Structure formats: structure tokens, C-alpha cells
mmCIF file of C-alpha atoms in Angstrom:
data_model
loop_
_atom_site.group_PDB
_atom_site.id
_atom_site.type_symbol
_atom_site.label_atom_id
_atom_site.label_comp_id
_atom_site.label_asym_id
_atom_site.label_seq_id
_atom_site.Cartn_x
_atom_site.Cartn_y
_atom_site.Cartn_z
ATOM 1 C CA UNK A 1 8.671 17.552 -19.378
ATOM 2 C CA UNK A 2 5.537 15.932 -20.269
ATOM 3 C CA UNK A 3 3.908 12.501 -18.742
ATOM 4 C CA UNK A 4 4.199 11.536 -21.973
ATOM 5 C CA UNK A 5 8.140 12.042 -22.449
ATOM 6 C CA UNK A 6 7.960 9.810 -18.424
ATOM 7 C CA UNK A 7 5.835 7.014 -20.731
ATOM 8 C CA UNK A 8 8.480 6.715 -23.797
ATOM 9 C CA UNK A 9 11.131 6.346 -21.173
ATOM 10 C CA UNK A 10 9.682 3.636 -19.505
ATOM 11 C CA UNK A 11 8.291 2.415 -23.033
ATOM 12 C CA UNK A 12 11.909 1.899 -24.089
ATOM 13 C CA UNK A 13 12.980 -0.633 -20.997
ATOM 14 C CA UNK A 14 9.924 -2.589 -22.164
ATOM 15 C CA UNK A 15 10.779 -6.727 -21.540
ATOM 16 C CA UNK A 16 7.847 -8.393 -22.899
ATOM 17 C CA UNK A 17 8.967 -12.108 -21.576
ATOM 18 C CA UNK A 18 9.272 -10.751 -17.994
ATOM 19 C CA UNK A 19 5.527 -8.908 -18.456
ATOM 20 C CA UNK A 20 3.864 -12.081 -19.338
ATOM 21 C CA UNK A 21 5.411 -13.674 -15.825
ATOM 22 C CA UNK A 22 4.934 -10.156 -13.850
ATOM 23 C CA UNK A 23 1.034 -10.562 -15.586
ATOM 24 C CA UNK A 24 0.450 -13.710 -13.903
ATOM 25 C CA UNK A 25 2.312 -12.947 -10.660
ATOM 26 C CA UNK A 26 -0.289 -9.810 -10.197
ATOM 27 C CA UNK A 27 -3.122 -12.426 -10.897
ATOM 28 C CA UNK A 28 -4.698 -10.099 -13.835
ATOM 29 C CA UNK A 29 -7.066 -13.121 -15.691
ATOM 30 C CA UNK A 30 -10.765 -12.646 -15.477
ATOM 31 C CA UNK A 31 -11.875 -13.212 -12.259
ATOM 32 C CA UNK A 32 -9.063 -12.565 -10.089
ATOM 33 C CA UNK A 33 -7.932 -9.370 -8.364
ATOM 34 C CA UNK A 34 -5.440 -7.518 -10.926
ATOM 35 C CA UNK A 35 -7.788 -8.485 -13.913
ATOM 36 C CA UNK A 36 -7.544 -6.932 -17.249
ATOM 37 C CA UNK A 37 -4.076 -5.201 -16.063
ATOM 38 C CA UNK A 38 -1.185 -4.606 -18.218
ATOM 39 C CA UNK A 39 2.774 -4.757 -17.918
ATOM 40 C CA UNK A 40 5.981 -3.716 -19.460
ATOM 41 C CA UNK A 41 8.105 -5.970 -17.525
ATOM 42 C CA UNK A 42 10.031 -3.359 -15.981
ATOM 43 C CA UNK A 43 12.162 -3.734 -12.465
ATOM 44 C CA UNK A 44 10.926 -1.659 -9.535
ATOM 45 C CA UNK A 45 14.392 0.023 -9.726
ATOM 46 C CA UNK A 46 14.227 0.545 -13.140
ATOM 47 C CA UNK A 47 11.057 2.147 -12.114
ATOM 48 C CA UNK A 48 12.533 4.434 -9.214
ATOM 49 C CA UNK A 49 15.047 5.482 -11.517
ATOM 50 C CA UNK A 50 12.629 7.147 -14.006
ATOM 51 C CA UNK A 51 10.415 8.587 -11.192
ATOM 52 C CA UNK A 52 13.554 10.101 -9.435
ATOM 53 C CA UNK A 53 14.647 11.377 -13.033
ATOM 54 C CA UNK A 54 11.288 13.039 -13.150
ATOM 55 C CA UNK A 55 10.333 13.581 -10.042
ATOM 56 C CA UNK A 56 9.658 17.344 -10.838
ATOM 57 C CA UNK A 57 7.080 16.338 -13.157
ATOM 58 C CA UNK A 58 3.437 18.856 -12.622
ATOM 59 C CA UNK A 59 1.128 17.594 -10.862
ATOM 60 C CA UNK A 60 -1.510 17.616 -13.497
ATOM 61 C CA UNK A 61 0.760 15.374 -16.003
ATOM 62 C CA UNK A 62 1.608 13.065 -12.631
ATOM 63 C CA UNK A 63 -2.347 12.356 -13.019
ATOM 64 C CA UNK A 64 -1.956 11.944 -16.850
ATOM 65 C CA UNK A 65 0.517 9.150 -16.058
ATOM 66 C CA UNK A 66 -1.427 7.204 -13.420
ATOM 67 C CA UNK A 67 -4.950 7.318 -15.741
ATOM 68 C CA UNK A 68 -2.413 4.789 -17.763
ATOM 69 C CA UNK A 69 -3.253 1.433 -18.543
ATOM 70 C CA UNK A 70 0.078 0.339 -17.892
ATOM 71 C CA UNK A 71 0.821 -1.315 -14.554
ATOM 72 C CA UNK A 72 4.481 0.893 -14.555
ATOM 73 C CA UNK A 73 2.765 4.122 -15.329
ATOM 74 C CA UNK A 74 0.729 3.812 -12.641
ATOM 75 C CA UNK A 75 3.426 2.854 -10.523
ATOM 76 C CA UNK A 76 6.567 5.575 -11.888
ATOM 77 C CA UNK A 77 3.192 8.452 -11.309
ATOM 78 C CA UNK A 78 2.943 7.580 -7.815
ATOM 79 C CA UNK A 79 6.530 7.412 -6.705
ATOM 80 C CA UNK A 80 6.613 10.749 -8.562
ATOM 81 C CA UNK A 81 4.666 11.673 -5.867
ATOM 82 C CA UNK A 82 5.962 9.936 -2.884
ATOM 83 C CA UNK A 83 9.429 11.338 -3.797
ATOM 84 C CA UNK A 84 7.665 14.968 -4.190
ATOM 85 C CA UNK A 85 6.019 14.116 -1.103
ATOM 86 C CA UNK A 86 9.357 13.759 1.042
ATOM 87 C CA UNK A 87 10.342 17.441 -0.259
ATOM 88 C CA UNK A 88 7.477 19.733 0.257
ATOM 89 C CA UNK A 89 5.740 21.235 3.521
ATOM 90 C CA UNK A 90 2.570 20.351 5.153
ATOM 91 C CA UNK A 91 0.559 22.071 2.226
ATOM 92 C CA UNK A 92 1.973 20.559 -0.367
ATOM 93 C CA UNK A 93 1.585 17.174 1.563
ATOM 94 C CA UNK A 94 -1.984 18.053 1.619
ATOM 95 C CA UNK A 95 -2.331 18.696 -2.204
ATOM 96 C CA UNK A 96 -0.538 15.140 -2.942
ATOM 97 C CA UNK A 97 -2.911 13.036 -0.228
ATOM 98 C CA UNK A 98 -6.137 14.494 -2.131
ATOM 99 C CA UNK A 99 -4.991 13.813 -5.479
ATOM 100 C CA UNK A 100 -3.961 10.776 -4.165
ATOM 101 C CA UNK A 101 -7.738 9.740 -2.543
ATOM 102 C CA UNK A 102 -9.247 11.282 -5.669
ATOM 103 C CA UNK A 103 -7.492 8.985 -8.085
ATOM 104 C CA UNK A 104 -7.277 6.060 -5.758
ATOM 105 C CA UNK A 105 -9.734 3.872 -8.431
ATOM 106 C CA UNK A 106 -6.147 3.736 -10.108
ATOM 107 C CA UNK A 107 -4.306 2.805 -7.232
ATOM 108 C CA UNK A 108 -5.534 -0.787 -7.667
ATOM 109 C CA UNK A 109 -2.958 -3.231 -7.084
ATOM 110 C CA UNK A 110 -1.301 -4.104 -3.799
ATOM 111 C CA UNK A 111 2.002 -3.023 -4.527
ATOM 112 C CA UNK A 112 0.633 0.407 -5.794
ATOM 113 C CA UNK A 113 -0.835 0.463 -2.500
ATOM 114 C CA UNK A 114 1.803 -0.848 -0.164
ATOM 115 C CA UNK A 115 4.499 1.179 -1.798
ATOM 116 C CA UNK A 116 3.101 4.527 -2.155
ATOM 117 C CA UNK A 117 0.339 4.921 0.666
ATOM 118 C CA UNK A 118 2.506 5.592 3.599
ATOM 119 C CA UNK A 119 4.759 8.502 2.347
ATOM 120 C CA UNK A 120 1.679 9.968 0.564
ATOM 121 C CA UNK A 121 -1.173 9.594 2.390
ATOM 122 C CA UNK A 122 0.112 8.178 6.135
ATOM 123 C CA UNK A 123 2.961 10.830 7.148
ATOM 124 C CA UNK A 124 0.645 13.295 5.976
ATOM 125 C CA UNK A 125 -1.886 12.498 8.432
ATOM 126 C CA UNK A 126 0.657 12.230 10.964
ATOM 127 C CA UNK A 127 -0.099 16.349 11.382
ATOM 128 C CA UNK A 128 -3.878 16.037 10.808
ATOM 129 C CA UNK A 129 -7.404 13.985 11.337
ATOM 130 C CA UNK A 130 -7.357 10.713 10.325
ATOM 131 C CA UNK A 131 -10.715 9.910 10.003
ATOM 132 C CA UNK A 132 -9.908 9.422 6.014
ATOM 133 C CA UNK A 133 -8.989 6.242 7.038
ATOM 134 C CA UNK A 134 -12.197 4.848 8.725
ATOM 135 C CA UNK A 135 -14.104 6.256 5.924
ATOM 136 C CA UNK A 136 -11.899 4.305 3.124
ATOM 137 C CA UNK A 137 -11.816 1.248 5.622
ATOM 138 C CA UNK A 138 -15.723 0.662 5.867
ATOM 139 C CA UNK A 139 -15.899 1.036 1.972
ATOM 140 C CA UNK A 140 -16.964 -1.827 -0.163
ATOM 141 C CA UNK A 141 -13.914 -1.132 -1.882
ATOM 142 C CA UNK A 142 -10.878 -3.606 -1.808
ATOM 143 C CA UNK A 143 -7.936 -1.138 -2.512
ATOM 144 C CA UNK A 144 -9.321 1.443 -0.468
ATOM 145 C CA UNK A 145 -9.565 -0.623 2.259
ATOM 146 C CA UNK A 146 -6.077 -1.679 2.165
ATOM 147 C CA UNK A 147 -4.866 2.023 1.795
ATOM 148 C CA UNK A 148 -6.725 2.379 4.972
ATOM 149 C CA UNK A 149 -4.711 -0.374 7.008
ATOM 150 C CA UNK A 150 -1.353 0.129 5.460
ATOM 151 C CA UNK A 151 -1.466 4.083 5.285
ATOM 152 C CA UNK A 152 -1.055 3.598 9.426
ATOM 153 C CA UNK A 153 2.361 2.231 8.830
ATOM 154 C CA UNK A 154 3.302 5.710 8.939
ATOM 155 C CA UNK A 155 1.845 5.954 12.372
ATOM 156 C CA UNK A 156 4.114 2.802 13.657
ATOM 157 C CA UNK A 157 7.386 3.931 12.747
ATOM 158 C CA UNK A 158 6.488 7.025 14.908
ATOM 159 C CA UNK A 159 5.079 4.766 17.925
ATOM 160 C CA UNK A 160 1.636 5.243 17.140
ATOM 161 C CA UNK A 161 -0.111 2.302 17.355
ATOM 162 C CA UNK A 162 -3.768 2.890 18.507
ATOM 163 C CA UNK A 163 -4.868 3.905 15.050
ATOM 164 C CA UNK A 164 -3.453 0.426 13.216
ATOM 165 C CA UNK A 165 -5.582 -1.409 16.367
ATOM 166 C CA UNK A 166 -8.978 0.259 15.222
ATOM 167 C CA UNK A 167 -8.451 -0.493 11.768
ATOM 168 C CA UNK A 168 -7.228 -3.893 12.143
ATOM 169 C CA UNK A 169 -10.261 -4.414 14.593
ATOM 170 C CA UNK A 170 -12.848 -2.946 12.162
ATOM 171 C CA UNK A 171 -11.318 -5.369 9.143
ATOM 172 C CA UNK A 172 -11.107 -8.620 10.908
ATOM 173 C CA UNK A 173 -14.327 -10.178 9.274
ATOM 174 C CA UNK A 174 -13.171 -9.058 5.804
ATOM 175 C CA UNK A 175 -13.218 -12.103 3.426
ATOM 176 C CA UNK A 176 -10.457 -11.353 1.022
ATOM 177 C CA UNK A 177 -6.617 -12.839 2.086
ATOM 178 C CA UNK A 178 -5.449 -9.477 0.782
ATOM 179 C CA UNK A 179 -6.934 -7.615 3.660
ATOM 180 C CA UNK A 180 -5.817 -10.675 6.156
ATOM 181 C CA UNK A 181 -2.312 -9.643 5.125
ATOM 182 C CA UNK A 182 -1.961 -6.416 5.592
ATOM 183 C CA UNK A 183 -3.853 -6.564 9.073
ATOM 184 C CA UNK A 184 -1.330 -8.787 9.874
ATOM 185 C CA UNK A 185 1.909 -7.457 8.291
ATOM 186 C CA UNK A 186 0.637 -4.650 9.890
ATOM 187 C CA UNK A 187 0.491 -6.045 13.354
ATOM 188 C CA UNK A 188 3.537 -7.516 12.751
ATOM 189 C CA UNK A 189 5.044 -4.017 12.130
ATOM 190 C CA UNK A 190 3.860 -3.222 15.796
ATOM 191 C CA UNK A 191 5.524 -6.294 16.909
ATOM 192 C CA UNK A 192 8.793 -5.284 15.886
ATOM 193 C CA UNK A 193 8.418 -1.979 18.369
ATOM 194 C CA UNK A 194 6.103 -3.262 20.891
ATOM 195 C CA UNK A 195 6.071 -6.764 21.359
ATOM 196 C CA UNK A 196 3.974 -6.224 24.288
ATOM 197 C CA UNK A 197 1.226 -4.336 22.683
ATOM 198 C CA UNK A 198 0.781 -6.767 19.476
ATOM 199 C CA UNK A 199 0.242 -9.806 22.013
ATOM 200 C CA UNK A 200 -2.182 -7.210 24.131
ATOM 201 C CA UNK A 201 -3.857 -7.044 20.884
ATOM 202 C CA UNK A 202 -3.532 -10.931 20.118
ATOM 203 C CA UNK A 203 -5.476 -11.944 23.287
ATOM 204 C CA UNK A 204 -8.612 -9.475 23.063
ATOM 205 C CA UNK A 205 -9.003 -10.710 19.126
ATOM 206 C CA UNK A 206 -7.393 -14.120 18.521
ATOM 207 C CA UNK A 207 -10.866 -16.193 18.084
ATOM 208 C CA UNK A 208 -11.937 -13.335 15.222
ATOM 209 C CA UNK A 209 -8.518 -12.763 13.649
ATOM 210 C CA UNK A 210 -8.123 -14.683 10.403
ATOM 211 C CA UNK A 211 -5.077 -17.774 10.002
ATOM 212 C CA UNK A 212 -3.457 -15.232 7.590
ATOM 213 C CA UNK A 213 -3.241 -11.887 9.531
ATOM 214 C CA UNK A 214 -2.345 -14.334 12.584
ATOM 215 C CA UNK A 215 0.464 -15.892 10.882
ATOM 216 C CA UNK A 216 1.497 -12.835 9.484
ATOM 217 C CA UNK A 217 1.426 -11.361 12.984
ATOM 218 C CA UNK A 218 3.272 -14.117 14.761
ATOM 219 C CA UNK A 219 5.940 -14.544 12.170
ATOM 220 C CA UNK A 220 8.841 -12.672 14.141
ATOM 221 C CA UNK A 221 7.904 -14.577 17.485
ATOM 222 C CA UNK A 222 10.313 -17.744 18.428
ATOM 223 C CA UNK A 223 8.709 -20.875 17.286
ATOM 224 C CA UNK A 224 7.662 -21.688 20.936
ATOM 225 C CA UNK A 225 5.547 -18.532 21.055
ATOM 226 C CA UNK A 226 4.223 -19.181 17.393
ATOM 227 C CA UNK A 227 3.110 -22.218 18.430
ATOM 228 C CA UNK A 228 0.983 -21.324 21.526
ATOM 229 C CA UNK A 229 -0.859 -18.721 18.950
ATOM 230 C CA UNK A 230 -1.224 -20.957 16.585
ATOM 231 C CA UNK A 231 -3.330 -23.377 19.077
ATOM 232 C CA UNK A 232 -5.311 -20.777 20.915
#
């Protein structure tokens, strides 16, 4: 198998009617984030269904796929490697998190991100130094960024909250809503686990934290609790 026998199949679910919609949803006209980016119209589980159907696919073709211009290329490549991710050891963990930070320029959507950088690159660094993340967080580099604050995801389901606090601290002046909503999502995450923590976090950085990431933040609190955020 071939990354070009994983494109035909894909190629062959095309829906051009539900790629013009998906087009605008991911805001691809000039100007905006996804510009110049291209769709099939495929489902996400029409999508998980080829990766899992491939998901033995070499490494080296896995790259092939995500160099696409296709929007589903991209994404089938990199659930190729999440679900390769969830089957190997610690080395080949650490093969699939530097491909993954060396073709990151194509990882440049927030869904690519959001869906793929936790299992690849977050439980990865669960077992090692996650300094990766400050260095992709203080780039002038929206994607990376948010790879940065969404990777630690990983890190919450396990408890480990001190590392989404940095990150979230570091990013607060960021001026694009994208970044606001994964700080807060995010946070929110921490919420779920620790209530107690996210509104430790809340009070030391309410005045600097965006209306975005604080709504996104607040979102599972009662409406009570909402509203004495929402008025600090």
C-alpha cells in the first residue's frame, strides 16, 4: 500500500456540494485563517474509516499523504499516525512526535491540530521533556502555537495540570480568538477534574485573560458562578 492507493480511496467518497460548505466553514478565502485550502467533502468518520483501513501505511508514504493539498489527506495522514501512535512503544512514539513537529507547516487547520496533537505529540511527552512546547508556544506561528496549548490535554486527563497553566499564562496576550479558545477549552478541561485549581487559576489571571478563553473556561460552572466571572 501506497499513499497514493489511501488518496483514490478517499478520492472516491468525494461530495463536492458538502466541500463547498466544509470550504467556507474552515474560513479558506483570502485573508482568513484556512486560506487557499481545499476539500473533498468527506465525513470525519468516513475519514477514520480509511485511516484505520490503512493504518499500517510506512511512515515515509504517511508524509506523502499529509504534503497533500487536500484538507482530508492531511487529515486521514495524521490519524494514520495517531492510530499507529496508540500501538507502538516509547520509541516509536518518539519517531511519530518528530515527524509530526517536522511537518507541522501542514498541520494548519484547527481540527488537524485539535484532533491529532494529543495522541501524537502530548502522551508522548507524558514520558519525556516538554520543553517542545514552550518553544512552539513563543513562535510567531499560529498552528504551532495551538499544538503547544492543546498537546497538554494529554497532561489533564492524567492530572497534570501545571504544564496547561504555563502555557495558558504565556498565551494570554495573543490576539487571535483561535488561541483564546483553546486556552480556554483547555482550562475548561481542568475544570472538569479540578474545579478548584481552574478558579485558583481564574483569580491570579482574570483582568489579562481574554472574553473568549474566559467564557470558554466558565462554561461548565452554574450560571450563578458564570456570572460572578463574567463581572470580575
Amino acid at each position: 500500500m501506497t499513499h497514493t492507493d489511501v488518496k483514490t480511496a478517499l478520492l472516491a467518497l468525494e461530495q463536492p456540494e458538502r466541500a463547498s460548505f466544509v470550504a467556507r466553514f474552515f474560513k479558506t478565502r483570502p485573508g482568513q485563517y484556512g486560506e487557499g485550502d481545499q476539500f473533498l467533502g468527506l465525513s470525519m468518520p468516513q475519514q477514520h474509516a480509511i485511516a484505520r483501513q490503512f493504518r499500517l501505511l510506512p511512515a515515509d508514504d504517511v508524509e506523502q499523504l499529509l504534503h497533500d493539498p487536500y484538507h482530508e489527506c492531511r487529515m486521514t495522514a495524521l490519524l494514520i499516525w495517531v492510530y499507529q501512535a496508540r500501538k507502538t512503544g516509547i520509541t516509536g512514539r518518539a519517531d511519530l512526535a518528530d515527524r509530526y513537529l517536522a511537518n507541522r507547516q501542514y498541520v494548519n487547520n484547527w481540527d488537524l491540530v485539535d484532533v491529532t496533537c494529543p495522541a501524537i505529540l502530548g502522551e508522548y511527552l507524558l514520558h519525556t521533556d516538554r520543553s517542545v512546547l514552550y518553544d512552539l508556544a513563543r513562535q510567531d506561528h499560529l498552528w504551532s502555537q495551538r499544538i503547544a496549548m492543546v498537546s497538554t490535554l494529554a497532561f489533564i486527563r492524567k492530572g497534570q495540570f501545571a504544564d496547561t497553566f504555563a502555557l495558558a499564562e504565556l498565551l494570554l496576550s495573543h490576539k487571535h480568538d483561535l488561541i483564546h479558545k483553546a486556552i480556554g477549552w483547555m482550562l475548561r478541561e481542568v475544570g472538569k477534574r479540578s474545579p478548584e485549581a481552574l478558579e485558583e487559576f481564574l483569580h491570579d489571571h482574570i483582568r489579562q485573560m481574554p472574553r473568549t478563553a474566559l467564557r470558554y473556561a466558565i462554561e461548565k460552572f452554574d450560571s450563578a458562578r458564570r456570572q460572578y466571572y463574567l463581572k470580575l
